[in-house]
PDB file of N, CA and C in Angstrom:
ATOM      1  N   MET A 119      -6.851 -17.208  28.544  1.00  0.00           N
ATOM      2  CA  MET A 119      -7.153 -16.520  27.305  1.00  0.00           C
ATOM      3  C   MET A 119      -6.383 -17.069  26.113  1.00  0.00           C
ATOM      4  N   GLU A 120      -5.960 -18.312  26.179  1.00  0.00           N
ATOM      5  CA  GLU A 120      -5.297 -18.922  25.031  1.00  0.00           C
ATOM      6  C   GLU A 120      -6.262 -18.980  23.864  1.00  0.00           C
ATOM      7  N   SER A 121      -5.705 -19.167  22.679  1.00  0.00           N
ATOM      8  CA  SER A 121      -6.519 -19.403  21.507  1.00  0.00           C
ATOM      9  C   SER A 121      -5.985 -20.672  20.820  1.00  0.00           C
ATOM     10  N   VAL A 122      -6.766 -21.208  19.908  1.00  0.00           N
ATOM     11  CA  VAL A 122      -6.362 -22.434  19.213  1.00  0.00           C
ATOM     12  C   VAL A 122      -6.530 -22.211  17.716  1.00  0.00           C
ATOM     13  N   LEU A 123      -5.489 -22.533  16.972  1.00  0.00           N
ATOM     14  CA  LEU A 123      -5.525 -22.480  15.513  1.00  0.00           C
ATOM     15  C   LEU A 123      -5.710 -23.907  15.014  1.00  0.00           C
ATOM     16  N   VAL A 124      -6.785 -24.144  14.256  1.00  0.00           N
ATOM     17  CA  VAL A 124      -7.078 -25.455  13.694  1.00  0.00           C
ATOM     18  C   VAL A 124      -6.941 -25.349  12.179  1.00  0.00           C
ATOM     19  N   VAL A 125      -5.981 -26.043  11.611  1.00  0.00           N
ATOM     20  CA  VAL A 125      -5.743 -25.986  10.169  1.00  0.00           C
ATOM     21  C   VAL A 125      -6.690 -26.963   9.476  1.00  0.00           C
ATOM     22  N   THR A 126      -7.461 -26.445   8.525  1.00  0.00           N
ATOM     23  CA  THR A 126      -8.434 -27.278   7.807  1.00  0.00           C
ATOM     24  C   THR A 126      -7.947 -27.674   6.411  1.00  0.00           C
ATOM     25  N   GLU A 127      -7.069 -26.846   5.795  1.00  0.00           N
ATOM     26  CA  GLU A 127      -6.483 -27.161   4.498  1.00  0.00           C
ATOM     27  C   GLU A 127      -5.078 -26.590   4.423  1.00  0.00           C
ATOM     28  N   GLY A 128      -4.206 -27.257   3.707  1.00  0.00           N
ATOM     29  CA  GLY A 128      -2.850 -26.750   3.498  1.00  0.00           C
ATOM     30  C   GLY A 128      -1.982 -26.877   4.734  1.00  0.00           C
ATOM     31  N   ARG A 129      -1.052 -25.926   4.835  1.00  0.00           N
ATOM     32  CA  ARG A 129      -0.127 -25.961   5.970  1.00  0.00           C
ATOM     33  C   ARG A 129       0.392 -24.556   6.231  1.00  0.00           C
ATOM     34  N   CYS A 130       1.004 -24.407   7.406  1.00  0.00           N
ATOM     35  CA  CYS A 130       1.607 -23.136   7.787  1.00  0.00           C
ATOM     36  C   CYS A 130       2.707 -23.398   8.795  1.00  0.00           C
ATOM     37  N   ILE A 131       3.451 -22.351   9.079  1.00  0.00           N
ATOM     38  CA  ILE A 131       4.421 -22.385  10.166  1.00  0.00           C
ATOM     39  C   ILE A 131       3.986 -21.337  11.176  1.00  0.00           C
ATOM     40  N   VAL A 132       3.848 -21.740  12.417  1.00  0.00           N
ATOM     41  CA  VAL A 132       3.546 -20.798  13.494  1.00  0.00           C
ATOM     42  C   VAL A 132       4.863 -20.520  14.202  1.00  0.00           C
ATOM     43  N   LYS A 133       5.317 -19.278  14.115  1.00  0.00           N
ATOM     44  CA  LYS A 133       6.593 -18.879  14.687  1.00  0.00           C
ATOM     45  C   LYS A 133       6.373 -18.253  16.062  1.00  0.00           C
ATOM     46  N   PHE A 134       7.081 -18.775  17.036  1.00  0.00           N
ATOM     47  CA  PHE A 134       7.112 -18.230  18.392  1.00  0.00           C
ATOM     48  C   PHE A 134       8.549 -17.768  18.660  1.00  0.00           C
ATOM     49  N   PRO A 135       8.780 -16.961  19.682  1.00  0.00           N
ATOM     50  CA  PRO A 135      10.145 -16.500  19.972  1.00  0.00           C
ATOM     51  C   PRO A 135      11.155 -17.637  20.178  1.00  0.00           C
ATOM     52  N   ASP A 136      10.704 -18.768  20.723  1.00  0.00           N
ATOM     53  CA  ASP A 136      11.641 -19.842  21.057  1.00  0.00           C
ATOM     54  C   ASP A 136      11.624 -21.033  20.098  1.00  0.00           C
ATOM     55  N   ALA A 137      10.655 -21.096  19.183  1.00  0.00           N
ATOM     56  CA  ALA A 137      10.575 -22.247  18.277  1.00  0.00           C
ATOM     57  C   ALA A 137       9.565 -21.979  17.184  1.00  0.00           C
ATOM     58  N   ASP A 138       9.711 -22.693  16.072  1.00  0.00           N
ATOM     59  CA  ASP A 138       8.738 -22.676  14.981  1.00  0.00           C
ATOM     60  C   ASP A 138       8.045 -24.028  14.957  1.00  0.00           C
ATOM     61  N   HIS A 139       6.750 -24.000  14.636  1.00  0.00           N
ATOM     62  CA  HIS A 139       5.961 -25.237  14.604  1.00  0.00           C
ATOM     63  C   HIS A 139       5.275 -25.367  13.252  1.00  0.00           C
ATOM     64  N   GLY A 140       5.566 -26.463  12.551  1.00  0.00           N
ATOM     65  CA  GLY A 140       4.871 -26.748  11.299  1.00  0.00           C
ATOM     66  C   GLY A 140       3.514 -27.359  11.624  1.00  0.00           C
ATOM     67  N   VAL A 141       2.483 -26.836  10.994  1.00  0.00           N
ATOM     68  CA  VAL A 141       1.121 -27.300  11.239  1.00  0.00           C
ATOM     69  C   VAL A 141       0.476 -27.548   9.884  1.00  0.00           C
ATOM     70  N   ARG A 142      -0.180 -28.698   9.739  1.00  0.00           N
ATOM     71  CA  ARG A 142      -0.828 -29.017   8.458  1.00  0.00           C
ATOM     72  C   ARG A 142      -2.268 -29.433   8.702  1.00  0.00           C
ATOM     73  N   ALA A 143      -3.012 -29.612   7.639  1.00  0.00           N
ATOM     74  CA  ALA A 143      -4.436 -29.957   7.726  1.00  0.00           C
ATOM     75  C   ALA A 143      -4.673 -31.069   8.733  1.00  0.00           C
ATOM     76  N   GLY A 144      -5.603 -30.838   9.635  1.00  0.00           N
ATOM     77  CA  GLY A 144      -5.919 -31.803  10.691  1.00  0.00           C
ATOM     78  C   GLY A 144      -5.208 -31.543  11.991  1.00  0.00           C
ATOM     79  N   ASP A 145      -4.200 -30.666  11.975  1.00  0.00           N
ATOM     80  CA  ASP A 145      -3.440 -30.328  13.188  1.00  0.00           C
ATOM     81  C   ASP A 145      -3.996 -29.068  13.848  1.00  0.00           C
ATOM     82  N   SER A 146      -3.683 -28.927  15.121  1.00  0.00           N
ATOM     83  CA  SER A 146      -4.045 -27.741  15.893  1.00  0.00           C
ATOM     84  C   SER A 146      -2.831 -27.283  16.677  1.00  0.00           C
ATOM     85  N   VAL A 147      -2.821 -26.003  17.017  1.00  0.00           N
ATOM     86  CA  VAL A 147      -1.758 -25.470  17.872  1.00  0.00           C
ATOM     87  C   VAL A 147      -2.393 -24.474  18.831  1.00  0.00           C
ATOM     88  N   VAL A 148      -1.999 -24.555  20.099  1.00  0.00           N
ATOM     89  CA  VAL A 148      -2.472 -23.623  21.110  1.00  0.00           C
ATOM     90  C   VAL A 148      -1.568 -22.398  21.087  1.00  0.00           C
ATOM     91  N   ILE A 149      -2.186 -21.219  21.012  1.00  0.00           N
ATOM     92  CA  ILE A 149      -1.456 -19.965  21.034  1.00  0.00           C
ATOM     93  C   ILE A 149      -1.554 -19.416  22.454  1.00  0.00           C
ATOM     94  N   PRO A 150      -0.465 -19.428  23.214  1.00  0.00           N
ATOM     95  CA  PRO A 150      -0.514 -18.958  24.607  1.00  0.00           C
ATOM     96  C   PRO A 150      -0.821 -17.459  24.683  1.00  0.00           C
ATOM     97  N   VAL A 151      -1.404 -17.072  25.781  1.00  0.00           N
ATOM     98  CA  VAL A 151      -1.720 -15.667  26.005  1.00  0.00           C
ATOM     99  C   VAL A 151      -0.431 -14.846  26.124  1.00  0.00           C
ATOM    100  N   ASP A 152      -0.456 -13.649  25.559  1.00  0.00           N
ATOM    101  CA  ASP A 152       0.653 -12.681  25.668  1.00  0.00           C
ATOM    102  C   ASP A 152       1.986 -13.211  25.141  1.00  0.00           C
ATOM    103  N   VAL A 153       1.964 -14.104  24.168  1.00  0.00           N
ATOM    104  CA  VAL A 153       3.191 -14.583  23.543  1.00  0.00           C
ATOM    105  C   VAL A 153       3.164 -14.163  22.073  1.00  0.00           C
ATOM    106  N   TRP A 154       4.216 -13.423  21.651  1.00  0.00           N
ATOM    107  CA  TRP A 154       4.313 -13.007  20.257  1.00  0.00           C
ATOM    108  C   TRP A 154       4.316 -14.245  19.382  1.00  0.00           C
ATOM    109  N   HIS A 155       3.589 -14.161  18.266  1.00  0.00           N
ATOM    110  CA  HIS A 155       3.616 -15.245  17.298  1.00  0.00           C
ATOM    111  C   HIS A 155       3.331 -14.681  15.898  1.00  0.00           C
ATOM    112  N   GLU A 156       3.746 -15.430  14.901  1.00  0.00           N
ATOM    113  CA  GLU A 156       3.512 -15.061  13.515  1.00  0.00           C
ATOM    114  C   GLU A 156       3.112 -16.315  12.766  1.00  0.00           C
ATOM    115  N   ILE A 157       2.120 -16.191  11.887  1.00  0.00           N
ATOM    116  CA  ILE A 157       1.670 -17.324  11.081  1.00  0.00           C
ATOM    117  C   ILE A 157       2.132 -17.081   9.651  1.00  0.00           C
ATOM    118  N   VAL A 158       2.948 -18.000   9.138  1.00  0.00           N
ATOM    119  CA  VAL A 158       3.425 -17.933   7.760  1.00  0.00           C
ATOM    120  C   VAL A 158       2.748 -19.083   7.015  1.00  0.00           C
ATOM    121  N   ALA A 159       1.832 -18.730   6.111  1.00  0.00           N
ATOM    122  CA  ALA A 159       0.980 -19.737   5.497  1.00  0.00           C
ATOM    123  C   ALA A 159       1.307 -19.977   4.035  1.00  0.00           C
ATOM    124  N   ASP A 160       1.108 -21.219   3.588  1.00  0.00           N
ATOM    125  CA  ASP A 160       1.159 -21.542   2.169  1.00  0.00           C
ATOM    126  C   ASP A 160      -0.079 -20.947   1.493  1.00  0.00           C
ATOM    127  N   PRO A 161      -0.032 -20.770   0.165  1.00  0.00           N
ATOM    128  CA  PRO A 161      -1.166 -20.146  -0.538  1.00  0.00           C
ATOM    129  C   PRO A 161      -2.505 -20.882  -0.389  1.00  0.00           C
ATOM    130  N   ASP A 162      -2.484 -22.202  -0.209  1.00  0.00           N
ATOM    131  CA  ASP A 162      -3.737 -22.962  -0.106  1.00  0.00           C
ATOM    132  C   ASP A 162      -4.187 -23.163   1.346  1.00  0.00           C
ATOM    133  N   PHE A 163      -3.640 -22.400   2.258  1.00  0.00           N
ATOM    134  CA  PHE A 163      -3.906 -22.533   3.689  1.00  0.00           C
ATOM    135  C   PHE A 163      -5.286 -21.969   4.069  1.00  0.00           C
ATOM    136  N   THR A 164      -6.037 -22.735   4.852  1.00  0.00           N
ATOM    137  CA  THR A 164      -7.250 -22.248   5.508  1.00  0.00           C
ATOM    138  C   THR A 164      -7.255 -22.810   6.924  1.00  0.00           C
ATOM    139  N   ALA A 165      -7.818 -22.042   7.833  1.00  0.00           N
ATOM    140  CA  ALA A 165      -7.849 -22.465   9.236  1.00  0.00           C
ATOM    141  C   ALA A 165      -8.992 -21.768   9.965  1.00  0.00           C
ATOM    142  N   VAL A 166      -9.273 -22.271  11.137  1.00  0.00           N
ATOM    143  CA  VAL A 166     -10.189 -21.644  12.067  1.00  0.00           C
ATOM    144  C   VAL A 166      -9.378 -21.256  13.289  1.00  0.00           C
ATOM    145  N   HIS A 167      -9.487 -20.001  13.696  1.00  0.00           N
ATOM    146  CA  HIS A 167      -8.774 -19.535  14.888  1.00  0.00           C
ATOM    147  C   HIS A 167      -9.825 -19.320  15.964  1.00  0.00           C
ATOM    148  N   ILE A 168      -9.802 -20.174  16.971  1.00  0.00           N
ATOM    149  CA  ILE A 168     -10.807 -20.159  18.037  1.00  0.00           C
ATOM    150  C   ILE A 168     -10.235 -19.392  19.220  1.00  0.00           C
ATOM    151  N   MET A 169     -10.996 -18.375  19.668  1.00  0.00           N
ATOM    152  CA  MET A 169     -10.517 -17.564  20.783  1.00  0.00           C
ATOM    153  C   MET A 169     -11.694 -17.084  21.618  1.00  0.00           C
ATOM    154  N   PRO A 170     -11.449 -16.814  22.912  1.00  0.00           N
ATOM    155  CA  PRO A 170     -12.519 -16.289  23.762  1.00  0.00           C
ATOM    156  C   PRO A 170     -12.994 -14.936  23.242  1.00  0.00           C
ATOM    157  N   LYS A 171     -14.261 -14.625  23.452  1.00  0.00           N
ATOM    158  CA  LYS A 171     -14.801 -13.366  22.932  1.00  0.00           C
ATOM    159  C   LYS A 171     -14.184 -12.145  23.609  1.00  0.00           C
ATOM    160  N   ASP A 172     -13.646 -12.282  24.803  1.00  0.00           N
ATOM    161  CA  ASP A 172     -13.047 -11.145  25.507  1.00  0.00           C
ATOM    162  C   ASP A 172     -11.556 -10.992  25.259  1.00  0.00           C
ATOM    163  N   ILE A 173     -10.990 -11.795  24.389  1.00  0.00           N
ATOM    164  CA  ILE A 173      -9.547 -11.714  24.138  1.00  0.00           C
ATOM    165  C   ILE A 173      -9.214 -10.371  23.485  1.00  0.00           C
ATOM    166  N   ARG A 174      -8.051  -9.855  23.818  1.00  0.00           N
ATOM    167  CA  ARG A 174      -7.556  -8.598  23.223  1.00  0.00           C
ATOM    168  C   ARG A 174      -6.129  -8.852  22.738  1.00  0.00           C
ATOM    169  N   PHE A 175      -5.827  -8.357  21.563  1.00  0.00           N
ATOM    170  CA  PHE A 175      -4.479  -8.556  21.038  1.00  0.00           C
ATOM    171  C   PHE A 175      -4.056  -7.343  20.240  1.00  0.00           C
ATOM    172  N   THR A 176      -2.776  -7.238  20.031  1.00  0.00           N
ATOM    173  CA  THR A 176      -2.191  -6.135  19.299  1.00  0.00           C
ATOM    174  C   THR A 176      -1.499  -6.693  18.067  1.00  0.00           C
ATOM    175  N   LEU A 177      -1.807  -6.125  16.918  1.00  0.00           N
ATOM    176  CA  LEU A 177      -1.136  -6.541  15.680  1.00  0.00           C
ATOM    177  C   LEU A 177       0.149  -5.753  15.551  1.00  0.00           C
ATOM    178  N   SER A 178       1.220  -6.421  15.139  1.00  0.00           N
ATOM    179  CA  SER A 178       2.487  -5.739  14.935  1.00  0.00           C
ATOM    180  C   SER A 178       2.731  -5.558  13.452  1.00  0.00           C
ATOM    181  N   GLN A 179       3.689  -4.746  13.138  1.00  0.00           N
ATOM    182  CA  GLN A 179       3.998  -4.492  11.720  1.00  0.00           C
ATOM    183  C   GLN A 179       5.082  -5.411  11.240  1.00  0.00           C
TER     184      GLN A 179
END
C-alpha cells in the first residue's frame, strides 16, 4: 500500500521520522505504508500523489 509522490514543479521536503528528503521537479519519492510523513512545500510546488484506491490514512494536526 505504498504511495508515490511525483513532483512536477518546484520543490518540497518530505519529512520522515528518521530523515528528511529534498525532492524537486522530476523527482519521485516512495511513501511507505504506515510511516508518518509531512510534506513541506515551496509556494510554486505541484505534484501528483499516486496511491492505491483502497489506501486508508489518517491526517494529523
